[in-house]
mmCIF file of C-alpha atoms in Angstrom:
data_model
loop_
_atom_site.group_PDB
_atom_site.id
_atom_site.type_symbol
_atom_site.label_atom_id
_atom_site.label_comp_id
_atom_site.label_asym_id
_atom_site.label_seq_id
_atom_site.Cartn_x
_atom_site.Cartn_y
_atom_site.Cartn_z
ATOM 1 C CA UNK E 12 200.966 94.029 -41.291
ATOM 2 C CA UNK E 13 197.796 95.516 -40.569
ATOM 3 C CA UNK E 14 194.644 95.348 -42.611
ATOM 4 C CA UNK E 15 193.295 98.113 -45.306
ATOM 5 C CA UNK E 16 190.596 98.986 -43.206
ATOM 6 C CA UNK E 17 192.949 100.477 -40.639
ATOM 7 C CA UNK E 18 193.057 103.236 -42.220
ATOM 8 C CA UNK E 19 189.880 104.597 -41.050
ATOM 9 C CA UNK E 20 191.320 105.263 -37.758
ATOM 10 C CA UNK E 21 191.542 108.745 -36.804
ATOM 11 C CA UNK E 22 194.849 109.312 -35.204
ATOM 12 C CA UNK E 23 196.041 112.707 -34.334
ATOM 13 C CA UNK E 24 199.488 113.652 -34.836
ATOM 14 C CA UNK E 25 201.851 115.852 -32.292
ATOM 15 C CA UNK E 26 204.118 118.786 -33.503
ATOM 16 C CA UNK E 27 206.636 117.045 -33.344
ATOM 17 C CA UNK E 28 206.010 114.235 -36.126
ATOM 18 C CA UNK E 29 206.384 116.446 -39.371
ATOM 19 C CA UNK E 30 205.887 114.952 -42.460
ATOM 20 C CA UNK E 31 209.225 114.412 -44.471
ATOM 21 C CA UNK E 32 209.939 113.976 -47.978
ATOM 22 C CA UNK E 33 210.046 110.475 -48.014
ATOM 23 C CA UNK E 34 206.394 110.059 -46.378
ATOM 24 C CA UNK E 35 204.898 112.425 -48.586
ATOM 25 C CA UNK E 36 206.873 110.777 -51.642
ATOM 26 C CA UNK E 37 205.382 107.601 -50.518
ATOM 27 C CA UNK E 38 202.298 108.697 -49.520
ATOM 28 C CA UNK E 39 201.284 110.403 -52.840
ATOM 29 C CA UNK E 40 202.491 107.817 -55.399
ATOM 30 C CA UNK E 41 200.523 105.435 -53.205
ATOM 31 C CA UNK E 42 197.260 106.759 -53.657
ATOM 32 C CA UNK E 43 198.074 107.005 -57.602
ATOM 33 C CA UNK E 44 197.989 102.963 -57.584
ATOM 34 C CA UNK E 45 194.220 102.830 -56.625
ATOM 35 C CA UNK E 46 192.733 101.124 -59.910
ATOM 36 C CA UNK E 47 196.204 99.305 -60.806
ATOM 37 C CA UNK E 48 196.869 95.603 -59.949
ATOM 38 C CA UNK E 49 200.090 94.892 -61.310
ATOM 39 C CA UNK E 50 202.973 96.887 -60.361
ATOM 40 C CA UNK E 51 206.883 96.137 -60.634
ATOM 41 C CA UNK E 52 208.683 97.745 -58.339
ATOM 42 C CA UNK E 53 212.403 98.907 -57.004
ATOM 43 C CA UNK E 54 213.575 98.668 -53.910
ATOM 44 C CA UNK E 55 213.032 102.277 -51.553
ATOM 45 C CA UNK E 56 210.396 104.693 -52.291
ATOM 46 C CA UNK E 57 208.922 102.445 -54.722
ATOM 47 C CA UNK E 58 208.620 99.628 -52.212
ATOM 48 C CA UNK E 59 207.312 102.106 -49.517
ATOM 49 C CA UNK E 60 204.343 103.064 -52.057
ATOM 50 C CA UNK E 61 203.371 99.653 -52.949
ATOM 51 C CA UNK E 62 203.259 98.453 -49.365
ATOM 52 C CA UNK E 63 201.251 101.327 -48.215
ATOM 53 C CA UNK E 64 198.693 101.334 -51.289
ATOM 54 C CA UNK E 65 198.416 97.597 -50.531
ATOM 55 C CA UNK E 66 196.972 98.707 -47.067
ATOM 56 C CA UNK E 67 194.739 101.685 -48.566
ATOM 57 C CA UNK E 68 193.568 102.163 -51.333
ATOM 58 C CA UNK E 69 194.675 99.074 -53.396
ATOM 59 C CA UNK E 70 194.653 95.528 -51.250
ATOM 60 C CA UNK E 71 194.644 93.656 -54.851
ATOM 61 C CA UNK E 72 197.875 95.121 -55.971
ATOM 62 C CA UNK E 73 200.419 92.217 -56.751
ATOM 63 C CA UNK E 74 204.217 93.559 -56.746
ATOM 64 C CA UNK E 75 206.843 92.004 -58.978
ATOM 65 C CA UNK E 76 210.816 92.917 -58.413
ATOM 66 C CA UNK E 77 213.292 92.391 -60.580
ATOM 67 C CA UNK E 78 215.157 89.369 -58.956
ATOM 68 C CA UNK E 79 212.678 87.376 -60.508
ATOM 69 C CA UNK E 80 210.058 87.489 -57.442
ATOM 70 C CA UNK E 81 205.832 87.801 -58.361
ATOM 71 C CA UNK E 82 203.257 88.758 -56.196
ATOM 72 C CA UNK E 83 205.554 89.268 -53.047
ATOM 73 C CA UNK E 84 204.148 89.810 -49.795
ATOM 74 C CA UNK E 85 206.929 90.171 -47.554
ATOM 75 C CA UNK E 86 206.684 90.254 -43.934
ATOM 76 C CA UNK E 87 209.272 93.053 -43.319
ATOM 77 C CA UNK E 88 210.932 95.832 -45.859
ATOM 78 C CA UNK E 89 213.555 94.145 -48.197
ATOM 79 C CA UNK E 90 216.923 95.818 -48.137
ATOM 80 C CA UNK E 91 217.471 94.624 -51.694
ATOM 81 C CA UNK E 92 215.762 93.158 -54.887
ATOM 82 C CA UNK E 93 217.324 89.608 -53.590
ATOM 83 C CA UNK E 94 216.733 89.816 -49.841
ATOM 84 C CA UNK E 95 215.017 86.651 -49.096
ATOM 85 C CA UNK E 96 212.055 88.194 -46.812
ATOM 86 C CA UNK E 97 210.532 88.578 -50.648
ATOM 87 C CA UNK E 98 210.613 84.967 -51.761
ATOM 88 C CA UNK E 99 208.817 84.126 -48.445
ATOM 89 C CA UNK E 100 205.271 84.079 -49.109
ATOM 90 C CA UNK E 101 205.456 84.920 -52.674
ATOM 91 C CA UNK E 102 203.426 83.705 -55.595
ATOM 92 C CA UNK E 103 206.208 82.517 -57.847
ATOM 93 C CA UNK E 104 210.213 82.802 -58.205
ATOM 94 C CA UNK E 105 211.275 82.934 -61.404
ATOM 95 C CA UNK E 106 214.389 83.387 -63.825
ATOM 96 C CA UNK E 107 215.513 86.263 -65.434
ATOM 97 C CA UNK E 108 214.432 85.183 -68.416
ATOM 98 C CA UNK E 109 211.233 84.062 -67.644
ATOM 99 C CA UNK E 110 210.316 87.260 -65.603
ATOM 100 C CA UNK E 111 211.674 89.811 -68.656
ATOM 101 C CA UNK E 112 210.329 87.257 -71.572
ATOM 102 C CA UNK E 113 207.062 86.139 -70.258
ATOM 103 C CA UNK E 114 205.777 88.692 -67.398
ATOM 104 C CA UNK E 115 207.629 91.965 -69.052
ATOM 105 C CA UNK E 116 207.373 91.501 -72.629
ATOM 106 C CA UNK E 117 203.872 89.713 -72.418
ATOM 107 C CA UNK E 118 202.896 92.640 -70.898
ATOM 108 C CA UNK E 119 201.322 91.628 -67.951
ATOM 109 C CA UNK E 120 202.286 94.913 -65.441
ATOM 110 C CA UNK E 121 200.290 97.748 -65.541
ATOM 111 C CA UNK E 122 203.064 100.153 -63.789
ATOM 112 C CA UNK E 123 206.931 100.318 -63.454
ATOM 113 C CA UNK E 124 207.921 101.911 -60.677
ATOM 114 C CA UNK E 125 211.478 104.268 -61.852
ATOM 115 C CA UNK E 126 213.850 106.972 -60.484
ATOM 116 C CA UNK E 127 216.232 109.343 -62.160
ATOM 117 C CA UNK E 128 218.563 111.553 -61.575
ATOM 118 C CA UNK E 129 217.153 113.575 -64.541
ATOM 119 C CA UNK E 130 213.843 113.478 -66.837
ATOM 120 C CA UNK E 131 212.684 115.751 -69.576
ATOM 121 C CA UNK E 132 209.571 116.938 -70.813
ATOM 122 C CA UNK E 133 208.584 113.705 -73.051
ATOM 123 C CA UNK E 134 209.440 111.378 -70.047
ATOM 124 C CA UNK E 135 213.089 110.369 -70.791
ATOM 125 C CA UNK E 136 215.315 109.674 -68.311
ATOM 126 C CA UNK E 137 219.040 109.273 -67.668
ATOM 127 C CA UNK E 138 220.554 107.308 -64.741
ATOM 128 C CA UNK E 139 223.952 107.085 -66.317
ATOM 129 C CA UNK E 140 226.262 110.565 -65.939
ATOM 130 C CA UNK E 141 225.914 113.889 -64.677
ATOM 131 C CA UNK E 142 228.072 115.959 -66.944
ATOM 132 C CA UNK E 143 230.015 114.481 -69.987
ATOM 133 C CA UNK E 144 230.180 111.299 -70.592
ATOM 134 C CA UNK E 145 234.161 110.423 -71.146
ATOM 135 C CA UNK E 146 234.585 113.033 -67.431
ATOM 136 C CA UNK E 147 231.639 113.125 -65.831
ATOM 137 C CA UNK E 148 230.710 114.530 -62.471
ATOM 138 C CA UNK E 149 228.798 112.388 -61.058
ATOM 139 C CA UNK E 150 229.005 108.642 -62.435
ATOM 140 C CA UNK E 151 225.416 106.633 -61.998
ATOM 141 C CA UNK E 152 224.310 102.713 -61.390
ATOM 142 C CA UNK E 153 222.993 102.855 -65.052
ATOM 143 C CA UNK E 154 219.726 101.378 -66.385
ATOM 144 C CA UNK E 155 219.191 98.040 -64.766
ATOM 145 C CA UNK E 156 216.202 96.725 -65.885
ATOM 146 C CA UNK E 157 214.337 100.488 -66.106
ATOM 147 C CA UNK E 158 214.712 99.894 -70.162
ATOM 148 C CA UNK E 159 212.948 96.935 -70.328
ATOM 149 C CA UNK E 160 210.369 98.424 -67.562
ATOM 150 C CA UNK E 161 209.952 101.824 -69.589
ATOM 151 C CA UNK E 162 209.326 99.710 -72.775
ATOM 152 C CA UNK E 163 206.849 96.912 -71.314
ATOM 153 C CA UNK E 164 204.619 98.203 -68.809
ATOM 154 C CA UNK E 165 201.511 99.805 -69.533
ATOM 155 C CA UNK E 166 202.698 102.999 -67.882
ATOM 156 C CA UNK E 167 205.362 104.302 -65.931
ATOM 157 C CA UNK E 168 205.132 106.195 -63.179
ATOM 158 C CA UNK E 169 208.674 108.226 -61.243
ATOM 159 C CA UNK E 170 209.445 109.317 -58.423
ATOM 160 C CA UNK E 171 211.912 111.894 -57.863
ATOM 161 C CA UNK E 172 212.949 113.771 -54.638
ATOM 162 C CA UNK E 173 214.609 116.976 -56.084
ATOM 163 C CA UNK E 174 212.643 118.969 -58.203
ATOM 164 C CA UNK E 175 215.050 121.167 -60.014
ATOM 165 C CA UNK E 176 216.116 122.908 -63.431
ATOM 166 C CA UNK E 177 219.107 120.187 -63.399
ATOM 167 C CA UNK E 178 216.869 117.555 -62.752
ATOM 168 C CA UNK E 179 214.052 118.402 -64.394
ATOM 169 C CA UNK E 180 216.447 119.237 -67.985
ATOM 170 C CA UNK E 181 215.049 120.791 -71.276
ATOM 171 C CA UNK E 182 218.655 118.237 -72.516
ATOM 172 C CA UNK E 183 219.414 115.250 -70.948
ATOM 173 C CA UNK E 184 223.205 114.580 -70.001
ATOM 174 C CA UNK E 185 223.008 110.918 -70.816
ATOM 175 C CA UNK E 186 219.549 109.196 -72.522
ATOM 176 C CA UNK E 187 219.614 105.815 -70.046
ATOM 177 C CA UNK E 188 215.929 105.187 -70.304
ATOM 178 C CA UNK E 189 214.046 106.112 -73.560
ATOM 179 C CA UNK E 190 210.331 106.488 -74.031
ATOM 180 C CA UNK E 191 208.136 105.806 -76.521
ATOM 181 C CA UNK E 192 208.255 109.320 -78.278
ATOM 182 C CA UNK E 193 211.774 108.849 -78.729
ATOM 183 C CA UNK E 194 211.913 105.051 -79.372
ATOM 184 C CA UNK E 195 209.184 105.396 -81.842
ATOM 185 C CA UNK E 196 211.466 108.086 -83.861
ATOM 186 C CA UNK E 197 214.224 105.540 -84.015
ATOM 187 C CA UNK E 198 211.833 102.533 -85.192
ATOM 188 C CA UNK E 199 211.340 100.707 -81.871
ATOM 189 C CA UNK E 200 207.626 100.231 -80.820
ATOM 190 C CA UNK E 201 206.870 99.889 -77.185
ATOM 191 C CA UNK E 202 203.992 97.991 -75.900
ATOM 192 C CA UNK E 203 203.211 101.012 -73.164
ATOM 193 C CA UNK E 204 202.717 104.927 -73.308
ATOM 194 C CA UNK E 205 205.739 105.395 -70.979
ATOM 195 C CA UNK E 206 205.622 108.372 -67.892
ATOM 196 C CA UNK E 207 202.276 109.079 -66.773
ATOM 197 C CA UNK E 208 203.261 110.507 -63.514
ATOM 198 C CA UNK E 209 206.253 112.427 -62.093
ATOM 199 C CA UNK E 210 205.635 112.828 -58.221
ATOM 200 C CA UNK E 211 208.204 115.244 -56.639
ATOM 201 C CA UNK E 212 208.380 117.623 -53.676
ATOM 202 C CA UNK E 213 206.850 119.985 -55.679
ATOM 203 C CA UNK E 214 203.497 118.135 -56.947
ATOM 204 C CA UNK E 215 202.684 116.204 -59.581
ATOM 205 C CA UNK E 216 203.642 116.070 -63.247
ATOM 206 C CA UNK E 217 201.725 113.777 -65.626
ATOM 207 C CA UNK E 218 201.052 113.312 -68.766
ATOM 208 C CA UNK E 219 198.039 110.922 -70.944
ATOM 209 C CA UNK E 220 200.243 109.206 -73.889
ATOM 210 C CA UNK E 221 202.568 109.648 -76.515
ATOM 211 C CA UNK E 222 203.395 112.447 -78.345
ATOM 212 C CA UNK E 223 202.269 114.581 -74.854
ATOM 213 C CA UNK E 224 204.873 116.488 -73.057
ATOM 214 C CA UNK E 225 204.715 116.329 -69.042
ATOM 215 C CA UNK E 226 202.412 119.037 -67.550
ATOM 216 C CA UNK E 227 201.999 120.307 -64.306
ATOM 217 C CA UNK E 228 198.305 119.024 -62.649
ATOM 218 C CA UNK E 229 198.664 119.226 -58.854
ATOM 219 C CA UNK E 230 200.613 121.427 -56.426
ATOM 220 C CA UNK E 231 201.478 120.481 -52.867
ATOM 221 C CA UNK E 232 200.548 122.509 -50.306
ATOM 222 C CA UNK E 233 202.310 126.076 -50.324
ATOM 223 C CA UNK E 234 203.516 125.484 -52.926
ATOM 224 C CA UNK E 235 202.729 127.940 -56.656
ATOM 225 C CA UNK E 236 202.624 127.226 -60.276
ATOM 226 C CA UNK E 237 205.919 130.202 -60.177
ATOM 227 C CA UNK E 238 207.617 127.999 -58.119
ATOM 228 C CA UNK E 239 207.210 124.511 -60.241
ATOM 229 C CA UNK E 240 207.825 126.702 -63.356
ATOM 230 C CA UNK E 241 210.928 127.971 -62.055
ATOM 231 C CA UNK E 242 212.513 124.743 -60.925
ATOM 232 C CA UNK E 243 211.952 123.629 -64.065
ATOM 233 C CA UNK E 244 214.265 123.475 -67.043
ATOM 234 C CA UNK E 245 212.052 123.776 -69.649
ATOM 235 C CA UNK E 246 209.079 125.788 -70.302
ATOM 236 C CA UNK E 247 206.437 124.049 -68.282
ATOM 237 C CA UNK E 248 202.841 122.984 -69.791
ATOM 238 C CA UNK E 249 200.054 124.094 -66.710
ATOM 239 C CA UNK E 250 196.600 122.059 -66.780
ATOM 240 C CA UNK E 251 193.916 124.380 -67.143
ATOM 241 C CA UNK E 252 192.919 123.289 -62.860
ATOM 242 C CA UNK E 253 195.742 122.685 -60.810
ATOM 243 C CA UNK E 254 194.848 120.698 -58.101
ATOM 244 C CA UNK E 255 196.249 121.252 -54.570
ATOM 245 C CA UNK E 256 197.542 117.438 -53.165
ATOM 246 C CA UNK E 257 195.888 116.449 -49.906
ATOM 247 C CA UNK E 258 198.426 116.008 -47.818
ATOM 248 C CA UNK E 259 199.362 113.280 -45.847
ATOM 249 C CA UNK E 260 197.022 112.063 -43.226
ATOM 250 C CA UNK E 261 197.153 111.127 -39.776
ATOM 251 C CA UNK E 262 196.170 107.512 -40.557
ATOM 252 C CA UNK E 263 198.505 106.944 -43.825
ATOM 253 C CA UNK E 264 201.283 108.608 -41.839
ATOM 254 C CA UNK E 265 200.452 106.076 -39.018
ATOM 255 C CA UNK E 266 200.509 103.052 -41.209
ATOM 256 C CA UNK E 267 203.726 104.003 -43.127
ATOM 257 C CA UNK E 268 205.669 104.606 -39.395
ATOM 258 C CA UNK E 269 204.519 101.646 -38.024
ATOM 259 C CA UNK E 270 203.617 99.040 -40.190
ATOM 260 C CA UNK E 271 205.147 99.902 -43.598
ATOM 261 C CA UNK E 272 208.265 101.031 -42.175
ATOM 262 C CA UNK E 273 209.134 100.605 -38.673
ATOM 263 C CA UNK E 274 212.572 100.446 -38.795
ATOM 264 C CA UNK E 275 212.889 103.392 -40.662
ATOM 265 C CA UNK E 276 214.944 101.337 -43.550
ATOM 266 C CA UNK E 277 213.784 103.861 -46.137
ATOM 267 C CA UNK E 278 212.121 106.693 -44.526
ATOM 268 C CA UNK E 279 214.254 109.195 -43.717
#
């Protein structure tokens, strides 16, 4: 892969390489992991974001999946949490146990990387059912480890690639992944603040801690406040600035197509 000062380069891009979702996903939640060093991460957009921070604007990042795998540096995209290219040059395998017990729990990562099928405002998430629960409409892999992540790490950040009023719910169909707001309630104390950051194809939603709801701070390009508000289920908090999100450059764009991501095994 190449080095972080590549991406000084100035390349120029033709009409025909518009940016799509996934690169400005990836692009965006990279940049958001400038000051962190500790990230654990799942396999897609996540994985595209670490990589690419890791040749920007964060070369110290270390990246630890849930198979058990710390401080990867893989020499190609994984396919999986267990694909092997991650154990090669790594800084340590370890169990399950050891990775949720010691690296988890002893709260060692400043973000988990998550995804949902739906989030609302206090940064709750479900990744269970769309619909009811005994008949639902759409059935979902479930938590994995994202309870565990949600609880531990010093903050959380999500990326989601619909931003709509059914993804984006005043009521969650299914409560997967609880907070802190809510875990406090029911006598649980987590060791993080939970959701810090929402990035969708809207902008960005963050918010500082608990007991804050989610709040819009940054719009994409051409994109309004209206529109965010209106894809949203709930009644949307604005910051007092919203900022407009640079987009993508020619040089992150350059590094995510052809060394991040050559194969296109997540961009798409």
């Amino acid at each position: 892969m190449s080095t972080p000062q590549e991406r000084k380069e100035t390349v120029t891009l033709t009409p025909s390489e518009a940016v799509t979702s996934s690169e400005l996903l990836s692009v965006v939640a990279s940049r958001e992991l400038a000051s962190r060093r500790t990230v654990f991460a799942g396999i897609g957009l996540p994985t595209l974001a670490t990589e690419l921070a890791r040749l920007t604007v964060a070369p110290q990042i270390e990246v630890v999946y849930e198979s058990g795998v710390c401080g990867a540096h893989p020499s190609h995209l994984p396919e999986t949490i267990a694909d092997a290219v991650l154990i090669s040059g790594a800084e340590a395998v370890l169990s399950m146990p050891a990775l949720f017990g010691y690296v988890l729990q002893g709260g060692h990562i400043d973000v988990g990387f998550l995804g949902a099928a739906q989030i609302d405002r206090w940064g709750n998430l479900n990744t269970s059912v769309i619909g009811d629960w005994e008949r639902p409409d759409v059935r979902l892999p479930g938590s994995g480890g994202a309870i565990e992540v949600m609880a531990n790490s010093r903050e959380v950040f999500v990326v989601m690639r619909r931003h709509t009023p059914r993804s984006f719910t005043a009521a969650l169909d299914f409560c997967t992944t609880p907070g802190p707001d809510r875990a406090l309630a029911e006598g649980i104390r987590p060791l993080g603040v939970g959701v810090t950051r929402v990035i969708t194809e809207l902008g960005i939603l963050a918010r500082e801690g608990i007991g804050e709801e989610l709040r819009l701070v940054a719009v994409h390009p051409g994109v309004t406040v209206d529109q965010v508000r209106e894809a949203t289920g709930w009644e949307l908090e604005v910051a007092d600035s919203v900022a407009t999100v640079e987009p993508p450059t020619a040089a992150e764009l350059r590094l995510l197509r052809k060394d991040v991501d050559p194969g296109r095994v997540y961009l798409r």
